[in-house]
Coordinates of C-alpha atoms in Angstrom, one line a residue:
M21 CA -8.9 5.3 8.0
P22 CA -7.9 2.5 10.5
D23 CA -4.2 1.4 10.4
G24 CA -5.7 -2.7 10.1
D25 CA -8.5 -4.7 10.1
I26 CA -8.9 -7.6 12.4
T27 CA -11.7 -9.9 12.1
L28 CA -13.1 -12.1 15.8
F29 CA -15.6 -14.8 15.5
I30 CA -16.8 -15.7 18.9
S31 CA -19.0 -18.6 19.6
D32 CA -20.4 -21.1 21.9
W33 CA -18.8 -24.6 21.9
Y34 CA -20.4 -27.9 23.5
I35 CA -18.7 -30.8 23.7
K36 CA -21.8 -33.0 22.3
S37 CA -21.9 -33.3 18.7
H38 CA -24.4 -31.8 16.3
K39 CA -26.6 -35.0 16.4
E40 CA -26.4 -35.7 20.0
L41 CA -27.5 -32.1 20.7
R42 CA -30.3 -32.6 18.3
K43 CA -31.5 -35.2 20.1
D44 CA -31.6 -33.5 23.1
I45 CA -33.9 -30.8 21.6
E46 CA -36.0 -33.6 20.5
S47 CA -36.5 -34.7 23.8
G48 CA -37.6 -31.5 25.4
T49 CA -34.0 -31.1 26.6
S50 CA -32.4 -27.3 26.8
L51 CA -29.1 -26.6 25.2
G52 CA -28.0 -24.9 28.7
T53 CA -24.9 -23.4 29.4
P54 CA -21.9 -23.9 26.8
D55 CA -18.8 -25.8 27.9
G56 CA -16.7 -22.8 26.3
V57 CA -16.8 -19.9 24.3
L58 CA -14.0 -19.5 21.5
F59 CA -12.1 -17.1 19.8
N60 CA -11.9 -17.8 15.6
G61 CA -12.6 -21.5 16.9
L62 CA -9.4 -21.3 19.5
G63 CA -9.0 -20.9 23.4
P64 CA -9.6 -19.9 25.8
Y65 CA -6.1 -18.7 27.3
R66 CA -5.3 -20.1 30.8
F67 CA -6.1 -17.1 32.7
D68 CA -7.1 -18.9 36.0
E69 CA -5.4 -22.1 36.3
N70 CA -8.3 -23.8 38.5
L71 CA -10.5 -23.0 35.5
V72 CA -8.5 -23.5 32.2
L73 CA -6.7 -26.7 31.5
D74 CA -3.3 -26.0 30.2
G75 CA -2.0 -26.5 26.5
I76 CA -5.0 -25.0 24.6
T77 CA -4.2 -23.4 22.2
Y78 CA -5.4 -19.7 22.2
Q79 CA -6.1 -16.2 19.5
I80 CA -3.4 -13.8 19.8
I81 CA -3.8 -10.4 18.3
N82 CA -1.0 -8.7 17.2
V83 CA -0.8 -5.2 17.4
D84 CA 1.3 -2.0 17.4
P85 CA 1.1 1.1 20.1
G86 CA -0.7 4.0 18.7
K87 CA -2.5 2.8 16.3
T88 CA -6.3 2.3 15.6
Y89 CA -7.4 -0.9 14.8
R90 CA -10.6 -1.4 12.8
L91 CA -12.3 -5.1 15.0
R92 CA -15.2 -6.8 13.4
V93 CA -16.6 -9.1 15.7
H94 CA -19.3 -11.8 15.0
N95 CA -21.2 -13.8 17.3
V96 CA -21.3 -17.1 15.3
G97 CA -22.6 -19.6 18.4
I98 CA -25.8 -21.9 18.3
S99 CA -27.7 -20.5 21.2
T100 CA -25.4 -18.1 23.3
S101 CA -25.7 -14.1 23.9
L102 CA -22.0 -13.3 24.5
N103 CA -20.5 -9.9 25.8
F104 CA -17.3 -8.3 24.5
R105 CA -14.9 -6.5 26.2
I106 CA -11.0 -5.7 25.8
Q107 CA -9.5 -5.1 29.4
N108 CA -8.7 -1.3 29.3
H109 CA -9.5 -0.4 25.9
N110 CA -12.6 1.6 24.8
L111 CA -14.8 0.2 21.7
V112 CA -16.3 3.0 19.8
L113 CA -19.1 1.3 17.4
V114 CA -18.8 2.1 13.8
E115 CA -20.8 -0.4 11.8
T116 CA -23.6 -3.3 12.4
E117 CA -24.3 -5.6 9.7
G118 CA -23.7 -3.2 6.8
S119 CA -25.1 -0.2 8.4
Y120 CA -23.2 2.8 9.7
T121 CA -24.1 3.5 13.1
V122 CA -23.5 6.8 15.2
Q123 CA -19.9 6.9 16.7
Q124 CA -20.4 6.0 20.5
N125 CA -18.2 4.8 23.0
Y126 CA -18.9 1.4 24.9
S127 CA -16.8 -0.4 27.7
N128 CA -18.7 -3.7 26.2
M129 CA -21.4 -5.0 24.1
D130 CA -23.8 -7.6 24.1
I131 CA -23.9 -9.4 21.0
H132 CA -26.5 -11.2 20.3
V133 CA -26.5 -14.9 18.1
G134 CA -26.2 -14.3 14.6
Q135 CA -25.2 -10.4 15.3
S136 CA -21.9 -8.6 13.9
Y137 CA -20.3 -5.2 14.6
S138 CA -17.2 -2.7 14.0
F139 CA -15.6 -1.0 16.7
L140 CA -12.5 1.1 16.6
V141 CA -10.0 0.6 18.9
T142 CA -7.2 2.7 19.7
M143 CA -3.6 1.0 21.4
D144 CA -3.3 3.8 23.9
Q145 CA -2.3 1.5 26.5
N146 CA 1.2 1.6 28.2
A147 CA 2.8 -2.4 27.1
S148 CA 3.7 -3.0 30.5
S149 CA 1.5 -6.4 29.6
D150 CA -0.9 -7.9 27.4
Y151 CA -4.0 -7.6 27.8
Y152 CA -7.4 -9.7 27.5
I153 CA -10.0 -9.9 25.0
V154 CA -12.5 -11.6 26.7
A155 CA -16.4 -13.0 25.5
S156 CA -18.3 -14.6 28.0
P157 CA -22.0 -15.9 27.9
R158 CA -25.0 -13.6 29.0
F159 CA -28.7 -14.5 30.0
V160 CA -27.7 -18.2 31.0
N161 CA -29.4 -19.6 34.2
S162 CA -26.3 -21.3 35.8
S163 CA -23.2 -20.4 37.7
A164 CA -21.3 -22.1 35.4
W165 CA -21.2 -19.9 32.9
S166 CA -17.5 -18.2 34.2
K167 CA -16.2 -21.6 33.4
A168 CA -17.2 -21.3 29.8
T169 CA -15.3 -17.4 29.4
G170 CA -13.7 -17.2 26.2
V171 CA -10.4 -15.2 26.2
A172 CA -7.9 -14.0 23.7
I173 CA -4.9 -12.0 24.1
L174 CA -4.1 -8.7 22.8
H175 CA -0.3 -8.4 22.5
Y176 CA 1.5 -5.2 21.6
S177 CA 4.2 -5.1 19.8
N178 CA 6.4 -3.7 22.4
S179 CA 4.8 -5.3 25.5
L180 CA 6.8 -6.2 28.5
G181 CA 5.0 -9.5 29.6
P182 CA 1.9 -11.5 29.5
A183 CA -2.0 -10.2 30.4
S184 CA -2.2 -10.6 34.1
G185 CA -4.9 -10.0 37.1
P186 CA -8.7 -10.2 37.2
L187 CA -10.9 -10.5 33.7
P188 CA -12.6 -7.4 33.2
D189 CA -15.9 -7.4 34.6
P190 CA -19.2 -8.1 32.6
P191 CA -22.3 -6.4 33.4
N192 CA -24.7 -7.2 35.9
E193 CA -26.6 -10.2 35.4
Y194 CA -29.6 -9.2 37.3
E195 CA -29.7 -5.5 35.6
T196 CA -31.9 -6.6 33.2
S197 CA -32.3 -3.3 31.7
F198 CA -28.6 -2.6 30.9
S199 CA -28.7 -4.7 27.6
M200 CA -32.0 -3.5 26.5
N201 CA -31.0 0.3 26.9
Q202 CA -27.5 -0.5 25.4
A203 CA -29.5 -2.0 21.9
R204 CA -31.6 1.0 22.1
S205 CA -28.7 3.4 21.9
I206 CA -27.6 2.3 18.6
R207 CA -28.7 4.4 15.8
T208 CA -27.9 4.7 11.9
N209 CA -25.5 7.6 11.5
V210 CA -27.6 9.8 8.8
T211 CA -24.6 12.0 8.4
A212 CA -22.8 9.2 6.8
G213 CA -22.4 8.4 2.8
A214 CA -23.6 4.6 2.1
A215 CA -25.6 2.6 0.0
R216 CA -29.2 2.5 1.0
P217 CA -30.8 2.3 3.3
N218 CA -30.1 5.9 3.9
P219 CA -32.8 7.9 6.1
Q220 CA -31.4 11.3 5.7
G221 CA -31.8 10.9 1.9
S222 CA -34.9 10.3 -0.5
F223 CA -35.4 7.0 2.0
K224 CA -37.1 8.4 5.0
Y225 CA -38.4 5.4 6.5
G226 CA -40.7 7.2 9.3
E227 CA -43.0 8.6 6.7
I228 CA -43.9 5.5 4.9
T229 CA -47.2 4.3 4.7
V230 CA -47.6 1.0 6.7
T231 CA -49.0 -2.0 4.2
D232 CA -48.9 -5.2 6.5
V233 CA -48.5 -5.5 10.0
Y234 CA -47.4 -9.0 11.7
L235 CA -47.5 -9.5 15.3
I236 CA -45.3 -12.6 15.7
L237 CA -45.5 -14.6 19.1
N238 CA -42.9 -17.3 19.9
R239 CA -43.4 -19.8 23.0
P240 CA -41.6 -22.2 24.6
P241 CA -41.6 -26.0 23.4
E242 CA -44.5 -27.5 23.4
L243 CA -45.8 -31.3 22.3
I244 CA -47.7 -31.4 19.2
N245 CA -48.7 -34.6 18.2
G246 CA -46.4 -36.4 20.2
R247 CA -43.4 -34.6 19.4
W248 CA -41.8 -31.3 21.0
R249 CA -42.0 -28.0 18.4
T250 CA -41.7 -24.2 18.7
T251 CA -43.9 -22.1 17.0
L252 CA -44.5 -18.6 15.4
N253 CA -48.2 -17.8 15.6
G254 CA -49.1 -21.0 16.7
I255 CA -47.4 -22.5 13.8
S256 CA -44.3 -24.9 13.6
Y257 CA -42.7 -24.7 10.2
L258 CA -42.7 -27.9 8.1
S259 CA -40.2 -28.1 5.0
P260 CA -41.8 -29.4 2.0
T261 CA -40.2 -32.2 0.1
T262 CA -40.5 -29.8 -3.2
P263 CA -38.3 -26.3 -2.7
L264 CA -40.8 -23.1 -2.2
K265 CA -39.0 -21.2 -4.5
L266 CA -39.0 -23.7 -7.4
A267 CA -42.7 -24.7 -6.4
Q268 CA -43.7 -21.0 -6.7
Q269 CA -41.8 -20.9 -10.1
F270 CA -43.2 -24.0 -11.9
N271 CA -46.6 -23.3 -10.5
I272 CA -46.9 -26.6 -8.3
P273 CA -49.9 -26.7 -6.3
G274 CA -50.4 -28.1 -2.7
V275 CA -46.8 -27.3 -1.5
F276 CA -47.3 -24.4 0.7
K277 CA -50.0 -22.0 1.9
L278 CA -50.1 -18.4 1.9
D279 CA -52.2 -18.2 4.8
F280 CA -49.8 -17.4 7.4
P281 CA -51.6 -15.3 10.4
N282 CA -50.9 -12.0 11.2
R283 CA -51.4 -12.8 14.4
L284 CA -51.7 -15.8 17.1
M285 CA -55.2 -17.4 16.4
N286 CA -57.7 -18.7 18.9
R287 CA -56.8 -22.3 17.7
P288 CA -54.4 -25.6 18.8
A289 CA -50.5 -25.4 17.7
K290 CA -50.1 -26.9 14.6
V291 CA -47.0 -28.3 11.6
D292 CA -47.6 -26.9 8.6
T293 CA -46.1 -25.2 5.7
S294 CA -47.7 -21.7 5.8
V295 CA -46.0 -18.6 4.3
I296 CA -46.2 -14.7 4.8
N297 CA -47.9 -13.2 1.6
G298 CA -45.7 -10.1 1.3
T299 CA -46.8 -7.1 -0.7
F300 CA -44.2 -6.4 -3.5
K301 CA -42.6 -2.5 -2.7
G302 CA -44.9 -2.5 0.2
F303 CA -44.1 -1.6 3.7
M304 CA -44.6 -4.2 6.3
E305 CA -44.4 -3.9 10.4
I306 CA -43.3 -7.2 12.2
I307 CA -43.6 -7.0 16.0
F308 CA -41.5 -10.2 17.7
Q309 CA -43.2 -11.1 20.7
N310 CA -41.2 -12.9 23.2
N311 CA -43.3 -15.2 25.8
D312 CA -39.9 -17.5 25.8
T313 CA -37.7 -17.3 29.2
T314 CA -34.3 -16.6 27.0
V315 CA -33.0 -14.1 24.6
Q316 CA -34.2 -15.0 20.8
S317 CA -32.9 -13.8 17.9
Y318 CA -34.3 -13.1 14.4
H319 CA -33.0 -13.0 10.9
L320 CA -34.8 -12.0 7.9
D321 CA -32.8 -13.2 4.3
G322 CA -32.8 -10.7 1.4
Y323 CA -33.1 -7.4 3.5
A324 CA -31.8 -4.9 5.9
F325 CA -34.6 -4.0 8.1
F326 CA -35.0 -0.9 11.0
V327 CA -35.1 -1.9 14.2
V328 CA -37.7 0.8 15.5
G329 CA -38.7 -0.1 18.7
M330 CA -38.3 -2.6 22.0
D331 CA -39.4 -2.8 25.4
Y332 CA -40.3 -5.0 28.3
G333 CA -44.4 -6.3 28.4
V334 CA -47.0 -6.8 25.8
W335 CA -46.9 -5.2 22.7
T336 CA -49.9 -2.7 22.0
E337 CA -51.3 -0.1 19.3
N338 CA -49.7 2.6 21.9
S339 CA -46.1 1.0 21.7
R340 CA -46.1 2.5 18.4
G341 CA -45.8 5.9 20.6
I342 CA -41.9 4.8 21.1
Y343 CA -40.7 4.0 18.1
N344 CA -37.6 5.7 16.6
K345 CA -39.0 6.6 13.2
W346 CA -35.9 8.5 12.1
D347 CA -32.7 6.9 12.8
G348 CA -33.3 3.5 13.8
V349 CA -30.4 1.2 13.4
A350 CA -30.7 -0.8 10.2
R351 CA -30.2 -4.8 10.1
C352 CA -30.7 -8.2 9.3
T353 CA -30.6 -10.1 12.9
T354 CA -32.4 -8.7 15.7
Q355 CA -32.3 -9.6 19.2
V356 CA -35.7 -10.0 21.5
F357 CA -35.7 -10.1 25.4
P358 CA -37.5 -12.3 27.2
G359 CA -41.0 -11.4 28.2
A360 CA -40.6 -8.5 25.7
W361 CA -41.0 -7.3 22.1
T362 CA -39.1 -6.1 19.3
A363 CA -40.4 -3.9 16.5
I364 CA -39.3 -3.7 13.0
L365 CA -40.1 -2.2 9.7
V366 CA -38.8 -3.5 6.6
S367 CA -39.5 -2.1 2.9
L368 CA -40.4 -5.4 0.4
D369 CA -38.5 -4.1 -2.5
N370 CA -36.6 -7.4 -3.3
A371 CA -38.9 -10.1 -4.9
G372 CA -38.2 -13.5 -3.7
M373 CA -39.1 -16.4 -1.2
W374 CA -37.0 -15.1 2.1
N375 CA -36.7 -16.9 5.0
L376 CA -37.6 -15.3 8.4
R377 CA -36.3 -17.7 11.3
A378 CA -35.0 -17.7 15.1
Q379 CA -31.0 -17.7 14.7
N380 CA -31.3 -19.9 18.2
L381 CA -30.8 -23.6 17.1
D382 CA -32.9 -25.1 19.6
S383 CA -35.8 -22.9 18.7
W384 CA -35.1 -23.3 15.1
F385 CA -34.5 -26.7 14.9
L386 CA -38.1 -27.5 16.3
G387 CA -39.7 -24.8 14.3
Q388 CA -39.4 -21.6 14.6
E389 CA -39.4 -20.0 11.0
V390 CA -41.5 -19.1 8.2
Y391 CA -41.1 -18.1 4.9
V392 CA -41.8 -14.4 3.3
S393 CA -43.4 -14.6 -0.3
V394 CA -42.2 -11.2 -2.2
V395 CA -44.0 -11.3 -6.0
N396 CA -43.3 -8.7 -8.6
P397 CA -46.3 -8.7 -10.8
E398 CA -45.0 -7.6 -13.3
I399 CA -42.2 -9.2 -15.6
D400 CA -38.8 -9.3 -13.1
E401 CA -36.0 -9.2 -15.3
T402 CA -33.7 -8.5 -12.7
E403 CA -34.1 -11.6 -10.4
V404 CA -31.7 -14.5 -11.0
Q405 CA -32.4 -17.2 -13.6
L406 CA -31.9 -21.3 -12.1
P407 CA -28.4 -22.3 -12.9
D408 CA -27.8 -25.2 -14.9
N409 CA -27.3 -27.5 -11.5
T410 CA -30.2 -26.8 -10.0
I411 CA -31.5 -29.8 -7.8
Y412 CA -34.6 -30.5 -8.7
C413 CA -36.5 -32.9 -6.2
G414 CA -40.4 -33.4 -4.6
A415 CA -42.9 -33.1 -7.3
L416 CA -39.7 -31.7 -9.6
S417 CA -37.8 -34.8 -9.0
S418 CA -38.6 -35.4 -12.9
L419 CA -36.4 -32.5 -14.4
Q420 CA -33.3 -33.5 -12.6
K421 CA -30.6 -34.1 -14.4
D422 CA -28.0 -36.6 -14.5
Q423 CA -26.1 -37.5 -11.3
A424 CA -22.6 -36.4 -12.5
Q425 CA -24.1 -33.3 -13.1
R426 CA -25.9 -33.0 -9.9
V427 CA -22.9 -33.0 -8.1
N428 CA -20.5 -31.1 -10.0
F429 CA -21.3 -27.6 -8.8
S430 CA -18.1 -26.5 -10.1
G431 CA -19.5 -26.7 -13.7
A432 CA -16.6 -28.8 -14.7
S433 CA -16.9 -32.2 -16.4
P434 CA -15.2 -34.8 -14.8
S435 CA -12.2 -36.0 -16.3
S436 CA -12.0 -40.0 -16.5
K437 CA -7.7 -39.8 -16.0
T438 CA -8.5 -38.3 -13.0
I439 CA -10.7 -40.7 -11.5
K440 CA -7.9 -43.5 -12.3
S441 CA -5.4 -41.2 -11.0
V442 CA -7.2 -41.1 -7.8
L443 CA -8.2 -45.1 -7.5
I444 CA -4.5 -45.8 -8.2
A445 CA -3.8 -43.7 -5.6
I446 CA -5.9 -45.0 -2.9
L447 CA -4.8 -48.6 -3.8
I448 CA -1.2 -47.6 -3.7
A449 CA -2.2 -46.4 -0.1
L450 CA -3.8 -49.4 1.0
L451 CA -1.3 -51.9 0.1
G452 CA 1.2 -49.4 1.8
S453 CA -0.5 -49.7 4.9
F454 CA -1.4 -53.7 4.6
I455 CA 2.4 -54.1 4.0
S456 CA 3.4 -52.1 7.3

């Protein structure tokens, strides 16, 4: 057992507001290199006076010498793959997104948008100084990435001074195979006892017959009806006014179509509400083919899927020959490298309407998402019933209850006495500011 548990949220950061970024994306401008990288919303430490302004609050991780800590590291950014490393310390990978992994040593780890990892880190260095914790952008086409580097501090309780010297080196940006080989090395620990998915037990995913195959191709933004859009298999997702799950549950026709193609069709790209028709308790193979110039991350709600293969080039039927059918890592978010493909297998045993989307803000915002409909043909008593405060809209707006119930998600009834007290407090504050 680790001696402590530490959570680190690493993320890219942009000076522009989310509204400005969305306007840029809609005009065809890419997000580009971030203005900074943050640790738990803080930083960076002033490791270089020429790059980092003085007076910035940074993250400090306090540890005791000789102890081993579990570091849970999450890339919660909107666009940028980040390389994580700790000066002079070894990272023992033990978990990713709820699945135990084979325990392997890494000096650094590429963590793509939306991905999470757990590392065991032993404080086995001398305490002559603090140590740098670094998260730097990867796969960005700009020399400005060094200015965006995030730096936190690992502080031993008996440290004799501040961290110093150059930051630990990142992987060579031009060695494009480094990150893919690293990703391939991450495997499920088939000897660890844990909840499903559990390949070494009764659930041997490599022996299950595939029922559905979807080869999903993404492309760079293109103009559709005069607006910049991104697509999956030539379809840019259009969000309907009536939520998909409600439309399905109340049998509202015309909201969506179960006709998402299993590969790119020979037709112009379009905007549509097209849904994948999944087979309940089926076994789906999804191949993401990335024809864009940047790393893309894809997330599937409701499931952990097996990442069974990835490679550069175009996926073909023969590509299945390199699949890992025994201990491929199970996770909910996978990366797809530019000019490459990634294949996943997923057991559709969870009924519902599940979102499959790009985690990168620019790709997702312009339409790279689709839903997977998984319907239990029998009466499903395991599916959670609609709560009393469900918001009905679109074709079901007539079912909406009064406004107070709509916004009162806690379920507590509003108190007139509380409202009156709040109004009096506001009035007093206004009078006070006027007098002063």
